[in-house]
Coordinates of C-alpha atoms in Angstrom, one line a residue:
M18 CA 15.3 21.4 -43.6
A19 CA 16.6 19.2 -40.8
K20 CA 14.4 16.4 -39.8
K21 CA 13.1 16.7 -36.3
I22 CA 14.1 13.7 -34.1
T23 CA 11.3 12.6 -31.8
K24 CA 12.3 10.5 -28.8
T25 CA 10.1 7.5 -28.3
K26 CA 8.8 7.3 -24.7
S27 CA 9.4 4.1 -22.8
I28 CA 6.5 2.2 -21.3
E29 CA 7.7 3.4 -17.8
E30 CA 7.7 7.0 -18.9
T31 CA 4.3 6.7 -20.5
L32 CA 2.9 5.2 -17.3
W33 CA 4.4 8.0 -15.2
D34 CA 3.0 10.7 -17.5
S35 CA -0.5 9.0 -17.3
A36 CA -0.3 8.8 -13.5
N37 CA 0.8 12.4 -13.4
K38 CA -2.5 13.4 -15.0
L39 CA -4.1 12.3 -11.7
R40 CA -2.4 15.4 -10.1
G41 CA -5.0 17.4 -8.3
S42 CA -7.0 14.3 -7.5
V43 CA -4.2 12.6 -5.5
E44 CA -0.7 13.4 -4.2
S45 CA 2.3 12.1 -6.2
A46 CA 3.1 9.9 -3.3
E47 CA 0.0 7.8 -4.2
Y48 CA 1.1 7.3 -7.8
K49 CA 3.1 4.2 -7.1
H50 CA 0.2 2.5 -5.2
I51 CA -2.3 3.3 -7.9
V52 CA -0.2 2.2 -10.9
L53 CA 1.5 -0.8 -9.3
S54 CA -1.8 -2.1 -8.1
L55 CA -3.2 -1.8 -11.6
I56 CA -0.1 -3.3 -13.2
F57 CA -0.5 -6.2 -10.7
L58 CA -4.1 -6.7 -11.9
K59 CA -3.0 -6.6 -15.6
F60 CA -0.2 -9.0 -15.0
A61 CA -2.4 -11.4 -13.0
G62 CA -5.0 -11.2 -15.8
D63 CA -2.4 -11.8 -18.6
T64 CA -0.8 -14.8 -16.9
F65 CA -4.3 -16.2 -16.1
E66 CA -5.4 -16.0 -19.7
E67 CA -2.2 -17.5 -20.9
R68 CA -2.5 -20.5 -18.6
K69 CA -6.2 -20.9 -19.5
A70 CA -5.3 -21.0 -23.2
E71 CA -2.6 -23.6 -22.4
L72 CA -5.2 -25.8 -20.7
I73 CA -7.6 -25.6 -23.6
A74 CA -4.8 -26.4 -26.0
E75 CA -3.9 -29.4 -24.0
G76 CA -7.5 -30.6 -24.2
K77 CA -8.3 -29.8 -20.6
K78 CA -11.2 -27.3 -21.2
D79 CA -13.2 -28.9 -18.4
F80 CA -10.5 -27.9 -15.9
V81 CA -10.2 -24.1 -16.7
D82 CA -12.0 -23.2 -13.5
M83 CA -10.1 -25.5 -11.2
V84 CA -7.7 -23.5 -9.0
E85 CA -5.0 -26.2 -8.6
F86 CA -4.4 -26.2 -12.4
Y87 CA -3.2 -22.6 -12.1
T88 CA -1.4 -22.7 -8.8
M89 CA 0.7 -25.7 -9.9
K90 CA 2.2 -23.3 -12.5
N91 CA 2.6 -20.4 -10.0
V92 CA -0.3 -18.6 -11.6
F93 CA -3.0 -16.8 -9.6
Y94 CA -6.5 -18.2 -10.3
L95 CA -8.9 -15.3 -11.0
P96 CA -12.7 -15.5 -10.6
E97 CA -14.5 -13.6 -13.5
N98 CA -15.0 -10.3 -11.6
A99 CA -11.2 -10.2 -10.8
R100 CA -10.0 -10.6 -14.4
W101 CA -8.5 -7.7 -16.3
S102 CA -11.0 -8.2 -19.2
Y103 CA -13.8 -7.6 -16.7
I104 CA -12.1 -4.4 -15.5
M105 CA -11.7 -3.1 -19.0
Q106 CA -15.4 -3.9 -19.9
N107 CA -16.4 -1.6 -17.0
A108 CA -13.6 1.0 -17.3
K109 CA -16.0 3.8 -18.1
Q110 CA -18.5 3.0 -15.5
P111 CA -18.9 5.4 -12.5
D112 CA -18.3 2.5 -10.1
I113 CA -15.0 1.4 -11.7
A114 CA -13.0 2.2 -8.5
L115 CA -15.3 -0.1 -6.5
K116 CA -14.9 -2.9 -9.1
I117 CA -11.1 -2.5 -8.9
D118 CA -11.2 -2.8 -5.1
T119 CA -13.4 -5.8 -5.4
A120 CA -11.0 -7.5 -7.9
L121 CA -8.0 -6.9 -5.6
F122 CA -10.0 -8.2 -2.6
T123 CA -11.2 -11.3 -4.6
I124 CA -7.7 -12.2 -5.8
E125 CA -6.3 -12.0 -2.3
Q126 CA -9.1 -14.1 -0.9
N127 CA -8.5 -16.8 -3.5
N128 CA -4.7 -16.9 -3.2
P129 CA -3.3 -17.4 0.3
A130 CA 0.2 -16.3 -0.7
L131 CA -1.2 -12.8 -1.2
K132 CA -2.7 -12.5 2.3
G133 CA -2.2 -8.9 3.5
A134 CA -0.5 -7.8 0.2
L135 CA -3.1 -6.0 -1.7
P136 CA -4.7 -2.6 -1.0
D137 CA -8.0 -2.7 0.9
N138 CA -10.8 -0.5 -0.4
Y139 CA -8.1 1.8 -1.7
F140 CA -9.4 3.1 -5.0
S141 CA -12.9 3.8 -3.5
R142 CA -11.4 5.9 -0.7
L143 CA -9.2 8.0 -3.1
G144 CA -12.3 9.4 -4.9
L145 CA -10.5 9.5 -8.3
D146 CA -12.0 11.3 -11.3
V147 CA -13.5 8.5 -13.4
S148 CA -12.3 9.9 -16.7
K149 CA -8.7 10.1 -15.4
L150 CA -8.7 6.7 -13.9
S151 CA -10.3 5.3 -17.1
A152 CA -7.5 6.9 -19.2
L153 CA -4.9 5.3 -17.0
L154 CA -6.6 1.9 -17.4
D155 CA -6.5 2.4 -21.2
T156 CA -2.7 3.0 -21.1
I157 CA -2.1 0.0 -18.9
N158 CA -4.3 -2.1 -21.2
Q159 CA -1.9 -1.6 -24.0
I160 CA 0.9 -3.3 -22.1
N161 CA 1.5 -7.0 -22.7
T162 CA 3.1 -7.8 -19.3
I163 CA 4.2 -11.3 -20.3
A164 CA 5.4 -10.6 -23.9
D165 CA 9.1 -10.6 -22.9
K166 CA 9.6 -12.7 -19.8
E167 CA 13.4 -12.5 -19.9
H168 CA 13.5 -8.7 -19.7
D169 CA 10.9 -8.6 -16.8
L170 CA 8.7 -5.7 -18.0
V171 CA 6.6 -5.7 -14.8
G172 CA 9.8 -5.6 -12.7
R173 CA 11.1 -2.6 -14.8
V174 CA 7.9 -0.7 -14.1
Y175 CA 8.1 -1.5 -10.4
E176 CA 11.7 -0.2 -10.2
Y177 CA 10.9 2.9 -12.3
F178 CA 8.1 4.0 -10.1
L179 CA 9.8 3.2 -6.8
S180 CA 12.9 5.1 -7.9
N181 CA 10.9 8.0 -9.4
F182 CA 9.0 8.3 -6.2
A183 CA 12.2 8.4 -4.2
L184 CA 13.5 11.2 -6.6
A185 CA 10.3 13.2 -6.4
E186 CA 9.9 13.0 -2.6
G187 CA 13.5 13.6 -1.7
K188 CA 15.2 13.0 1.7
G189 CA 13.6 10.5 4.0
K190 CA 11.2 9.1 1.5
G191 CA 13.4 6.7 -0.4
E192 CA 14.2 4.3 2.4
F193 CA 12.3 1.5 0.8
Y194 CA 14.4 1.7 -2.4
T195 CA 18.1 0.8 -2.6
P196 CA 19.8 1.7 -5.9
K197 CA 20.0 -1.3 -8.1
S198 CA 23.8 -1.2 -8.7
I199 CA 24.5 -1.4 -5.0
V200 CA 22.2 -4.4 -4.6
N201 CA 23.9 -6.0 -7.6
L202 CA 27.3 -5.4 -6.0
I203 CA 26.2 -7.0 -2.7
A204 CA 24.8 -10.0 -4.6
E205 CA 27.9 -10.5 -6.7
M206 CA 30.1 -10.3 -3.6
I207 CA 28.3 -12.6 -1.1
E208 CA 26.9 -14.8 -3.9
P209 CA 23.5 -16.1 -2.5
F210 CA 23.4 -19.3 -4.6
E211 CA 21.4 -21.4 -2.2
G212 CA 20.0 -21.4 1.4
K213 CA 18.1 -18.9 3.4
I214 CA 18.2 -15.2 2.6
Y215 CA 17.1 -12.6 5.1
D216 CA 16.6 -8.8 5.0
P217 CA 15.5 -7.3 8.4
C218 CA 14.3 -4.1 6.7
C219 CA 13.2 -5.3 3.3
G220 CA 11.4 -2.3 1.9
S221 CA 9.8 -3.2 -1.4
G222 CA 11.8 -6.4 -1.6
G223 CA 14.5 -5.2 -4.0
M224 CA 17.3 -7.2 -2.3
F225 CA 15.3 -10.5 -2.8
V226 CA 14.6 -9.7 -6.5
Q227 CA 18.2 -9.1 -7.3
S228 CA 19.2 -12.3 -5.3
V229 CA 16.9 -14.4 -7.5
K230 CA 18.2 -12.6 -10.6
F231 CA 21.8 -13.4 -9.5
V232 CA 20.9 -17.1 -9.1
N233 CA 19.2 -17.2 -12.5
E234 CA 22.1 -15.4 -14.3
H235 CA 24.6 -17.9 -12.8
R236 CA 22.6 -20.9 -13.9
G237 CA 21.4 -21.7 -10.3
N238 CA 18.0 -22.9 -9.2
K239 CA 15.8 -20.3 -7.4
R240 CA 14.0 -23.3 -5.7
Q241 CA 17.2 -23.8 -3.7
I242 CA 16.8 -20.4 -1.9
S243 CA 14.2 -19.4 0.6
V244 CA 13.4 -15.8 1.4
Y245 CA 12.7 -14.2 4.9
G246 CA 12.2 -10.5 5.5
Q247 CA 10.5 -7.9 7.7
E248 CA 9.2 -4.4 7.0
Y249 CA 7.9 -1.8 9.4
T250 CA 5.7 0.4 7.2
N251 CA 2.4 -1.2 6.3
A252 CA 2.1 0.3 2.8
T253 CA 5.7 -0.8 1.9
Y254 CA 5.1 -4.2 3.4
K255 CA 2.2 -4.6 0.9
L256 CA 4.4 -3.4 -1.9
A257 CA 7.0 -6.0 -1.1
K258 CA 4.5 -8.8 -1.1
M259 CA 3.0 -7.7 -4.4
N260 CA 6.5 -7.1 -5.9
L261 CA 7.6 -10.6 -4.9
A262 CA 4.4 -12.3 -5.9
I263 CA 4.4 -10.7 -9.3
R264 CA 7.9 -12.3 -10.0
G265 CA 6.9 -15.7 -8.6
I266 CA 9.2 -15.4 -5.5
S267 CA 7.8 -17.2 -2.5
A268 CA 8.7 -15.3 0.7
N269 CA 8.0 -15.2 4.4
L270 CA 7.7 -11.6 5.4
G271 CA 6.1 -12.3 8.7
D272 CA 2.4 -12.1 9.5
L273 CA 2.2 -8.3 9.4
A274 CA 4.2 -5.1 9.1
A275 CA 6.2 -4.7 12.3
D276 CA 9.3 -3.1 13.9
T277 CA 12.2 -5.6 13.7
F278 CA 13.5 -4.6 17.1
S279 CA 10.3 -4.6 19.2
N280 CA 8.4 -7.3 17.3
D281 CA 10.9 -9.7 15.6
Q282 CA 9.0 -11.9 13.2
H283 CA 11.8 -14.4 12.7
K284 CA 13.2 -15.0 16.2
D285 CA 14.7 -18.4 15.5
L286 CA 15.9 -17.8 12.0
K287 CA 19.5 -18.7 11.0
A288 CA 20.2 -17.3 7.6
D289 CA 22.9 -18.3 5.1
F290 CA 22.9 -14.8 3.5
I291 CA 21.8 -11.4 4.8
M292 CA 21.4 -8.4 2.5
A293 CA 20.2 -5.1 4.0
N294 CA 20.1 -1.4 3.8
P295 CA 18.9 -0.3 7.3
P296 CA 17.8 3.3 7.8
F297 CA 20.8 5.5 8.3
N298 CA 21.6 6.7 11.8
Q299 CA 18.1 5.9 13.1
K300 CA 17.5 7.7 16.4
D301 CA 15.3 6.8 19.4
W302 CA 14.8 3.3 18.1
R303 CA 14.1 2.0 21.6
A304 CA 13.2 3.6 25.0
A305 CA 16.0 3.7 27.5
N306 CA 14.7 0.8 29.6
E307 CA 13.5 -1.4 26.6
L308 CA 15.3 -4.4 25.0
T309 CA 18.2 -4.1 27.5
D310 CA 18.4 -7.9 27.9
D311 CA 17.5 -8.9 24.3
P312 CA 19.2 -12.2 23.3
R313 CA 20.3 -10.5 20.1
W314 CA 23.0 -8.6 22.1
N315 CA 24.4 -11.8 23.6
G316 CA 28.1 -11.3 24.2
Y317 CA 28.0 -7.6 23.2
E318 CA 27.1 -4.4 25.0
V319 CA 23.6 -3.1 24.6
P320 CA 23.5 -0.7 21.5
P321 CA 22.9 2.9 22.4
T322 CA 19.4 4.5 22.1
S323 CA 20.9 7.4 20.2
N324 CA 21.7 5.5 17.0
A325 CA 20.4 2.1 15.7
N326 CA 23.4 1.3 13.5
Y327 CA 24.9 -1.2 15.8
A328 CA 21.5 -2.6 16.8
W329 CA 21.0 -3.5 13.1
I330 CA 24.5 -5.1 13.0
L331 CA 23.9 -7.2 16.1
N332 CA 20.4 -8.2 14.9
M333 CA 22.0 -9.5 11.7
V334 CA 24.9 -11.2 13.6
S335 CA 22.4 -13.1 15.7
K336 CA 20.6 -14.4 12.5
L337 CA 23.7 -15.7 10.8
S338 CA 24.0 -19.5 10.4
E339 CA 27.3 -21.3 11.1
N340 CA 28.7 -20.4 7.7
G341 CA 26.5 -17.3 7.1
V342 CA 27.6 -14.1 5.3
A343 CA 26.0 -10.7 5.6
G344 CA 26.3 -7.7 3.2
F345 CA 24.7 -4.4 4.3
I346 CA 25.0 -0.7 4.0
L347 CA 25.6 1.8 6.9
A348 CA 26.5 5.5 7.2
N349 CA 30.2 6.0 7.5
G350 CA 29.9 7.2 11.2
A351 CA 29.6 3.5 12.2
L352 CA 33.2 2.9 11.2
S353 CA 34.7 4.9 14.1
G354 CA 33.6 6.6 17.3
D355 CA 33.9 5.9 21.0
G356 CA 31.8 4.6 23.8
T357 CA 29.4 1.7 23.4
E358 CA 29.8 1.6 19.6
K359 CA 33.5 1.2 19.8
A360 CA 33.1 -1.6 22.4
I361 CA 30.8 -3.5 20.1
R362 CA 33.0 -2.9 17.1
K363 CA 36.1 -4.2 19.0
T364 CA 34.2 -7.4 19.9
L365 CA 33.1 -7.9 16.3
V366 CA 36.8 -7.6 15.2
E367 CA 38.1 -9.8 17.9
N368 CA 35.4 -12.4 17.1
H369 CA 36.7 -12.4 13.6
L370 CA 33.4 -11.6 12.1
V371 CA 34.3 -8.5 10.0
E372 CA 35.5 -9.7 6.6
A373 CA 35.4 -6.6 4.4
I374 CA 34.7 -2.8 4.7
I375 CA 34.1 -1.1 1.4
I376 CA 33.5 2.7 1.2
L377 CA 31.2 3.7 -1.6
P378 CA 31.1 6.9 -3.7
R379 CA 28.9 9.9 -2.7
N380 CA 25.6 10.6 -4.5
M381 CA 24.6 7.0 -4.9
F382 CA 21.4 7.3 -2.9
Y383 CA 18.4 9.5 -3.5
T384 CA 18.0 10.3 0.2
T385 CA 21.5 11.5 1.0
D386 CA 24.6 12.7 -0.9
I387 CA 27.1 11.4 1.6
S388 CA 29.4 8.4 1.0
V389 CA 28.3 5.3 2.8
T390 CA 29.9 1.9 3.6
L391 CA 29.3 -1.7 2.6
W392 CA 30.1 -4.1 5.4
I393 CA 30.6 -7.8 4.9
L394 CA 30.5 -10.0 7.9
N395 CA 31.4 -13.7 7.7
K396 CA 30.9 -16.4 10.4
N397 CA 33.5 -18.7 8.8
K398 CA 36.6 -17.0 7.4
K399 CA 38.7 -20.2 7.8
Q400 CA 40.3 -22.3 5.1
R401 CA 37.7 -24.5 3.3
V402 CA 36.4 -25.7 0.0
V403 CA 33.0 -24.5 -1.2
Q404 CA 30.9 -25.3 -4.3
K405 CA 29.8 -21.9 -5.8
G406 CA 27.4 -22.7 -8.7
D407 CA 29.5 -24.6 -11.3
E408 CA 32.8 -23.6 -9.6
V409 CA 34.6 -25.3 -6.7
R410 CA 36.4 -22.6 -4.8
R411 CA 39.2 -23.0 -2.3
Y412 CA 39.2 -20.4 0.4
R413 CA 42.4 -19.5 2.3
D414 CA 42.3 -18.8 6.0
R415 CA 41.5 -15.1 6.4
T416 CA 40.5 -15.3 10.1
D417 CA 43.0 -12.7 11.2
E418 CA 42.5 -10.3 8.3
V419 CA 40.0 -7.7 7.1
L420 CA 39.9 -6.4 3.5
F421 CA 39.5 -2.6 3.1
M422 CA 38.4 -1.1 -0.2
D423 CA 37.9 2.5 -1.3
L424 CA 35.6 3.0 -4.3
R425 CA 35.0 6.7 -4.0
E426 CA 36.7 7.4 -7.3
M427 CA 34.6 4.7 -9.1
G428 CA 31.1 4.9 -10.6
E429 CA 29.5 6.6 -13.6
P430 CA 26.8 9.3 -13.7
F431 CA 23.1 8.6 -14.1
E432 CA 19.9 10.7 -13.7
K433 CA 22.2 13.8 -14.1
K434 CA 23.3 14.1 -10.5
Y435 CA 23.6 10.6 -9.2
I436 CA 26.4 7.9 -9.4
Q437 CA 26.0 4.2 -10.1
F438 CA 28.5 1.3 -10.7
S439 CA 28.7 -0.1 -14.2
K440 CA 28.4 -3.8 -14.8
E441 CA 32.2 -4.0 -15.5
Q442 CA 33.0 -2.1 -12.3
I443 CA 30.8 -4.5 -10.2
E444 CA 32.6 -7.4 -11.8
Q445 CA 36.0 -5.9 -11.0
I446 CA 35.2 -5.1 -7.4
A447 CA 33.7 -8.5 -6.8
Q448 CA 36.7 -10.2 -8.4
T449 CA 39.1 -8.3 -6.2
Y450 CA 37.2 -9.5 -3.1
H451 CA 37.0 -13.1 -4.3
N452 CA 40.7 -13.2 -5.3
W453 CA 41.5 -12.0 -1.8
Q454 CA 39.3 -14.7 -0.3
T455 CA 41.0 -17.5 -2.3
N456 CA 44.6 -16.2 -2.5
G457 CA 44.1 -15.6 -6.2
D458 CA 45.5 -12.7 -8.2
Y459 CA 45.2 -10.3 -5.2
Q460 CA 47.7 -7.6 -4.1
N461 CA 47.3 -4.5 -2.0
T462 CA 46.8 -1.5 -4.3
A463 CA 47.3 2.1 -3.4
E464 CA 44.1 4.2 -3.3
Y465 CA 42.0 1.0 -3.8
C466 CA 42.5 -1.9 -1.4
Y467 CA 44.5 -3.2 1.6
S468 CA 44.3 -6.4 3.6
A469 CA 44.8 -5.5 7.3
T470 CA 45.6 -7.8 10.1
T471 CA 43.7 -7.8 13.4
E472 CA 46.9 -6.5 15.0
E473 CA 46.9 -3.5 12.7
I474 CA 43.3 -2.8 13.5
R475 CA 44.1 -2.9 17.2
A476 CA 46.9 -0.5 16.7
K477 CA 44.4 1.9 15.0
D478 CA 42.1 1.6 18.1
Y479 CA 39.6 -0.5 16.3
S480 CA 38.8 2.1 13.7
L481 CA 37.4 0.6 10.5
V482 CA 37.9 3.7 8.4
P483 CA 39.5 2.4 5.1
S484 CA 41.7 5.5 4.6
K485 CA 43.6 4.6 7.8
Y486 CA 44.8 1.4 6.1
I487 CA 44.8 2.0 2.3
E488 CA 47.8 3.9 1.0
F489 CA 47.0 7.2 -0.6
V490 CA 49.5 8.9 -2.9
N491 CA 47.7 12.2 -3.6
R492 CA 45.3 12.2 -0.8
D493 CA 42.7 15.1 -0.6
E494 CA 42.7 15.9 3.1
N495 CA 39.4 17.6 2.8
V496 CA 37.4 14.5 1.8
D497 CA 36.8 12.9 5.2
Y498 CA 36.3 16.4 6.7
H499 CA 33.6 17.2 4.1
E500 CA 31.8 13.9 4.7
K501 CA 31.8 14.4 8.5
M502 CA 30.4 17.9 8.1
T503 CA 27.7 16.6 5.7
E504 CA 26.6 14.1 8.3
L505 CA 26.7 16.7 11.0
Q506 CA 24.6 19.1 8.8
Q507 CA 22.0 16.3 8.4
D508 CA 21.8 15.8 12.1
I509 CA 21.3 19.6 12.6
V510 CA 18.5 19.7 10.0
S511 CA 16.8 16.7 11.7
L512 CA 16.9 18.5 15.0
L513 CA 15.6 21.7 13.5
K514 CA 12.7 19.9 11.8
A515 CA 11.8 18.1 15.1
E516 CA 11.8 21.5 16.9
Q517 CA 9.6 23.0 14.2
Q518 CA 7.2 20.1 14.6
S519 CA 7.1 20.5 18.4
N520 CA 6.5 24.3 18.0
R521 CA 3.6 23.6 15.6
E522 CA 2.0 21.1 18.0
L523 CA 2.4 23.5 20.9
T524 CA 0.8 26.3 18.9
E525 CA -2.2 24.1 18.1
V526 CA -2.7 23.3 21.7
F527 CA -2.7 27.0 22.7
E528 CA -5.0 27.9 19.9
K529 CA -7.5 25.2 21.0
L530 CA -7.4 26.9 24.5
G531 CA -8.2 30.2 22.8
Y532 CA -4.7 31.8 22.8
N533 CA -3.4 33.4 19.6
L534 CA 0.5 33.1 19.5
V535 CA 1.3 35.6 16.8

C-alpha cells in the first residue's frame, strides 16, 4: 500500500486557516488587521523578553524596567499589561479583546515612533467570538518570531497576508501591495545604497522593506538611508508604520494619512531615490480649478484631471535631488497619447530626465492582467564616477539617449495564474541596464532592448512605446491591440460601476420620499 504523503503547512498557511475560522464574525478584509496586530504584539513581546534576559545576563537586573535600555537596542519597552505573556494568561477571559486593545494603546503611548500606527479600540469594536479569538492567540503563541532573524519570519507573515488579501479581494483592493519581484527589480536597477528614499504612495511600506533588504544584501549600512513616504488610506498608513517598526526601519510617513496631491506631507523633500507604484489611471484626482498653480508642475503643463499618471510623475520629478533617480510603475497608456500628457512627456524627454522605459509582462499584478511599464528617471545622466557599495562605477554620458526594454516574454508562473521574475532574471535585466549606463558589455538586442537617441524619439512624436524602437523579428501584431482593448474594457467596467452606484443612491433617495421604483 502506497504511503500517503502529507504536506506540512507553513506558518503563514496555518495562520491564514486560523484567521479563516473567524469567518462569520468578521469579513475576510479584516483578517490582516487582526492577525498582523497580534503578530506585532507577539513580536514586541518576544524582543522585549530577549532584551530583558540580556540585561539580566549582563548583571543589570536593576535596569530591566528602564525604557532607555530597550530603545538603545531598537526594542519596544513594554509595561506588564502590554506583554504577550500577560495576553496569554488572559486569553480565555471574556474581556480579552479589551486587554488586547489596552496592550496596543499602551505600547503606542510608551513608544513615540509608533504614534498613530496601532489600531485604536479595534478588537473591542469587532465583537469577536472569545473562543475563536482565543484559538487564534494559541496559534500565534506557538510562533517564535525571533528564532530566525535572517529569514525574517514576521516579514514573511506580513507579505503572505497582504498578498493573500489582494488575491481574495480582487480588482481595486490590492493597491497597497506591489508584487515582490517587481520591487526587487526596481531596487536592483536604481540601487538605493545611501541617502533619502521616498515613496509618495507607500501602501504598506513594501518598497522601503525591499530597499533595506537590498542594502543589507549588498553589505551596505541601513543607517545611511532615511525613509520618507505618504499614504492616503488611514488603515494602510497604520499597516505601513507597523510593518516598518517591526523590522526596525525608522521612517517619516508624515503626521497622518493624507492625499499626496492636496496635502503634501513632504513639501521641501529632495530625495536621492524614489520607488513607487501609484494607482493606475486614477481619475478625478483634483477638481478642475484646484492645484492649477502647484509648484510641482513648474516648467510643465498642468496634468489633466481625467488621469493622475502625469501628476504622479511630476510630483516625483519635483522631489528628486540633483543626482536623484526614480523607478516607478505606470499603466502603458502613459507611454503615448496626445494633448497635455504628450506636452509633458515631450518636456520630460527634452529635459533629458527619462533614462529607461521597461515594459513588463502581463499578469504580474493581482489587480489587473494588463502589461505595465517601469519608468526610470534620472536627474544626472552625464559622465561621472560613482561609488556603488564596494564598487567604483564609471558612467558614460547618456544624456541624449533612452534605454528601451521589452520583458513581456520573461517571467515564471506562480500562484497558478500569475507571473513573477526569478532572481536570475532580475540579475540579467539589472545587468543589461547597468552595462548600458557604463558602456559595459551592452548591445542592442532584437525583441529585448534598444538605446534610442532623443532625435529618434522626436521622430516618433515623443512616443515612449518600446515596440516603436526595439526590433521585432516575429512580432505578434495583436499584442498591443489586445492590451489597449484590455485597458479600454477596464475603463468601461469602471464607468458601469459608477453608474450602478449612482442609480442605487438615487433609488434610496426616492424610497426615503415614499416612492417605490420597481
